[in-house]
Amino acid sequence: MAAKDIQRSKVYDAEQLVRTMFDRAEERGLRMVQVMGSQITLPIERKFASLDSVQAYVDAVLALGWVAATWPDAGRRIIVRARSGSGAAHYERDTATIAVPLHRGNTAWALRELVVLHELAHHFGDEDEPQHGGAFVDRYITLVGEIVGSEAAFVLRAMMAESGVRIG
């Protein structure tokens, strides 16, 4: 049985701050942001147009050599499916499925790299650990750092720390 998920709301709050930074940087065409006294150039975050493009991305991440060497579950195929509603994406451990809400109106908040990497971090976790515990957060930041870029990982780590999230 998984341990209590006491960091969930803090993790979600920190992620929302990071997604907002990326969205505003994209809207303004300015990639520079101030974070904890440092000026950071945000990398470009991939956005997805369809479930097929999310599936192709997930397959590509699972095929990375360093991912396979780091997490044994990288060899287990993940299925990506649509999720009804628009509230949250989630990972289903028993079927190795990532469920993401699709376009609702003009929004597709979950069809983005940071959300998909969050769900992949769940896939690589131990079923007995807290869903959003320190080990999960460490995996998530590692994935973001190696795939999106070190600047994105810095921003994510800083917002997690600022929100009181335990990492590692």
CSV table of C-alpha atoms in Angstrom, one decimal:
chain,number,residue,atom,x,y,z
A,1,MET,CA,0.0,0.0,0.0
A,2,ALA,CA,1.4,3.4,-1.0
A,3,ALA,CA,2.4,5.9,1.7
A,4,LYS,CA,0.2,9.0,2.3
A,5,ASP,CA,0.6,11.6,-0.3
A,6,ILE,CA,1.2,14.7,1.9
A,7,GLN,CA,3.0,16.8,-0.7
A,8,ARG,CA,0.5,16.6,-3.5
A,9,SER,CA,-1.0,20.1,-3.3
A,10,LYS,CA,2.5,21.7,-2.8
A,11,VAL,CA,3.8,19.8,-5.9
A,12,TYR,CA,0.8,20.9,-8.0
A,13,ASP,CA,1.1,24.5,-6.8
A,14,ALA,CA,4.8,24.6,-7.7
A,15,GLU,CA,4.1,23.0,-11.1
A,16,GLN,CA,1.4,25.6,-11.8
A,17,LEU,CA,3.9,28.4,-11.2
A,18,VAL,CA,6.4,26.8,-13.6
A,19,ARG,CA,3.8,26.2,-16.3
A,20,THR,CA,2.7,29.8,-15.9
A,21,MET,CA,6.3,31.0,-16.3
A,22,PHE,CA,6.7,29.0,-19.5
A,23,ASP,CA,3.3,30.2,-20.9
A,24,ARG,CA,4.0,33.9,-20.2
A,25,ALA,CA,7.5,33.6,-21.7
A,26,GLU,CA,6.0,32.0,-24.8
A,27,GLU,CA,3.2,34.6,-25.0
A,28,ARG,CA,5.7,37.5,-24.8
A,29,GLY,CA,8.3,36.0,-27.0
A,30,LEU,CA,10.8,36.6,-24.2
A,31,ARG,CA,12.5,33.6,-22.7
A,32,MET,CA,14.3,35.4,-19.9
A,33,VAL,CA,12.8,35.1,-16.4
A,34,GLN,CA,14.0,36.1,-12.9
A,35,VAL,CA,14.1,33.2,-10.5
A,36,MET,CA,15.4,33.4,-7.0
A,37,GLY,CA,17.8,36.3,-8.0
A,38,SER,CA,19.1,34.5,-11.1
A,39,GLN,CA,18.3,35.5,-14.7
A,40,ILE,CA,17.3,32.3,-16.6
A,41,THR,CA,16.6,31.7,-20.3
A,42,LEU,CA,13.8,29.2,-20.4
A,43,PRO,CA,14.2,26.5,-23.0
A,44,ILE,CA,11.3,25.8,-25.4
A,45,GLU,CA,8.8,23.3,-23.9
A,46,ARG,CA,7.2,20.9,-26.4
A,47,LYS,CA,3.5,21.1,-26.9
A,48,PHE,CA,1.4,18.3,-28.4
A,49,ALA,CA,-1.4,18.4,-30.9
A,50,SER,CA,-2.8,14.9,-30.4
A,51,LEU,CA,-2.7,11.7,-28.4
A,52,ASP,CA,-0.6,10.2,-31.2
A,53,SER,CA,2.1,12.9,-30.7
A,54,VAL,CA,2.1,12.3,-26.9
A,55,GLN,CA,2.4,8.6,-27.5
A,56,ALA,CA,5.3,9.1,-29.9
A,57,TYR,CA,7.0,11.4,-27.4
A,58,VAL,CA,6.5,8.8,-24.5
A,59,ASP,CA,7.9,6.0,-26.7
A,60,ALA,CA,11.0,8.2,-27.6
A,61,VAL,CA,11.7,9.0,-23.9
A,62,LEU,CA,11.4,5.3,-22.9
A,63,ALA,CA,13.8,4.4,-25.7
A,64,LEU,CA,16.6,6.8,-24.4
A,65,GLY,CA,19.6,4.8,-23.3
A,66,TRP,CA,20.1,6.7,-20.1
A,67,VAL,CA,16.4,6.3,-19.2
A,68,ALA,CA,16.5,2.6,-19.7
A,69,ALA,CA,19.8,2.4,-17.6
A,70,THR,CA,18.3,4.4,-14.8
A,71,TRP,CA,14.8,3.0,-14.4
A,72,PRO,CA,14.0,-0.7,-15.1
A,73,ASP,CA,10.4,0.1,-15.8
A,74,ALA,CA,11.5,2.1,-18.9
A,75,GLY,CA,11.2,-1.3,-20.8
A,76,ARG,CA,7.5,-1.5,-20.0
A,77,ARG,CA,5.4,0.1,-22.7
A,78,ILE,CA,3.1,2.9,-21.7
A,79,ILE,CA,-0.2,3.5,-23.4
A,80,VAL,CA,-1.5,7.1,-23.7
A,81,ARG,CA,-5.2,7.6,-23.8
A,82,ALA,CA,-7.7,10.5,-23.6
A,83,ARG,CA,-9.1,11.4,-20.2
A,84,SER,CA,-12.6,12.8,-19.8
A,85,GLY,CA,-12.9,16.1,-18.1
A,86,SER,CA,-10.1,18.7,-18.1
A,87,GLY,CA,-9.1,18.7,-14.5
A,88,ALA,CA,-5.9,16.6,-14.4
A,89,ALA,CA,-3.8,14.1,-16.1
A,90,HIS,CA,-2.9,10.9,-14.3
A,91,TYR,CA,-0.9,7.7,-14.4
A,92,GLU,CA,-2.6,4.2,-14.0
A,93,ARG,CA,0.1,1.9,-12.7
A,94,ASP,CA,-1.8,-1.4,-13.2
A,95,THR,CA,-2.2,-0.8,-16.9
A,96,ALA,CA,0.9,1.5,-17.5
A,97,THR,CA,-1.4,4.1,-18.9
A,98,ILE,CA,-1.1,7.9,-19.0
A,99,ALA,CA,-4.5,9.6,-19.3
A,100,VAL,CA,-4.5,13.2,-20.5
A,101,PRO,CA,-7.3,15.6,-21.0
A,102,LEU,CA,-7.6,16.8,-24.6
A,103,HIS,CA,-8.6,20.2,-26.0
A,104,ARG,CA,-11.5,21.8,-24.2
A,105,GLY,CA,-12.5,25.1,-25.8
A,106,ASN,CA,-9.2,26.8,-26.6
A,107,THR,CA,-7.2,25.1,-23.9
A,108,ALA,CA,-5.0,22.1,-23.9
A,109,TRP,CA,-3.1,22.6,-20.7
A,110,ALA,CA,-2.1,18.9,-20.3
A,111,LEU,CA,-0.8,18.4,-23.8
A,112,ARG,CA,2.6,19.6,-22.9
A,113,GLU,CA,6.0,18.2,-22.0
A,114,LEU,CA,6.1,19.1,-18.3
A,115,VAL,CA,2.8,17.3,-17.7
A,116,VAL,CA,3.8,14.2,-19.6
A,117,LEU,CA,7.2,14.1,-17.8
A,118,HIS,CA,5.3,14.3,-14.5
A,119,GLU,CA,3.3,11.2,-15.4
A,120,LEU,CA,6.4,9.4,-16.6
A,121,ALA,CA,8.0,10.1,-13.2
A,122,HIS,CA,5.1,8.2,-11.7
A,123,HIS,CA,5.7,5.3,-14.1
A,124,PHE,CA,9.3,5.0,-12.9
A,125,GLY,CA,8.4,5.0,-9.2
A,126,ASP,CA,8.0,2.3,-6.6
A,127,GLU,CA,4.3,1.5,-6.0
A,128,ASP,CA,4.9,1.7,-2.2
A,129,GLU,CA,6.2,5.3,-2.2
A,130,PRO,CA,4.1,8.4,-1.7
A,131,GLN,CA,2.7,9.5,-5.1
A,132,HIS,CA,4.3,13.0,-4.9
A,133,GLY,CA,7.0,12.3,-2.3
A,134,GLY,CA,10.6,13.3,-2.4
A,135,ALA,CA,11.7,10.4,-4.6
A,136,PHE,CA,9.1,11.2,-7.2
A,137,VAL,CA,10.0,14.9,-7.2
A,138,ASP,CA,13.7,14.0,-7.7
A,139,ARG,CA,12.8,11.8,-10.7
A,140,TYR,CA,10.6,14.4,-12.2
A,141,ILE,CA,13.3,17.1,-11.9
A,142,THR,CA,15.9,14.7,-13.4
A,143,LEU,CA,13.6,14.0,-16.4
A,144,VAL,CA,13.0,17.7,-16.9
A,145,GLY,CA,16.7,18.5,-16.6
A,146,GLU,CA,17.8,15.9,-19.0
A,147,ILE,CA,15.0,16.3,-21.6
A,148,VAL,CA,13.8,19.9,-21.4
A,149,GLY,CA,17.0,21.4,-20.2
A,150,SER,CA,19.0,22.3,-17.1
A,151,GLU,CA,17.4,25.8,-16.9
A,152,ALA,CA,13.9,24.2,-16.7
A,153,ALA,CA,15.1,21.9,-14.0
A,154,PHE,CA,16.5,24.8,-12.1
A,155,VAL,CA,13.2,26.7,-12.3
A,156,LEU,CA,11.2,23.6,-11.3
A,157,ARG,CA,13.6,22.8,-8.3
A,158,ALA,CA,13.4,26.5,-7.2
A,159,MET,CA,9.6,26.6,-7.3
A,160,MET,CA,9.4,23.2,-5.5
A,161,ALA,CA,11.7,24.5,-2.8
A,162,GLU,CA,9.8,27.8,-2.6
A,163,SER,CA,6.6,25.8,-2.1
A,164,GLY,CA,8.0,23.7,0.7
A,165,VAL,CA,8.3,20.5,-1.3
A,166,ARG,CA,10.8,17.9,0.0
A,167,ILE,CA,13.0,16.7,-2.8
A,168,GLY,CA,14.9,13.4,-2.7
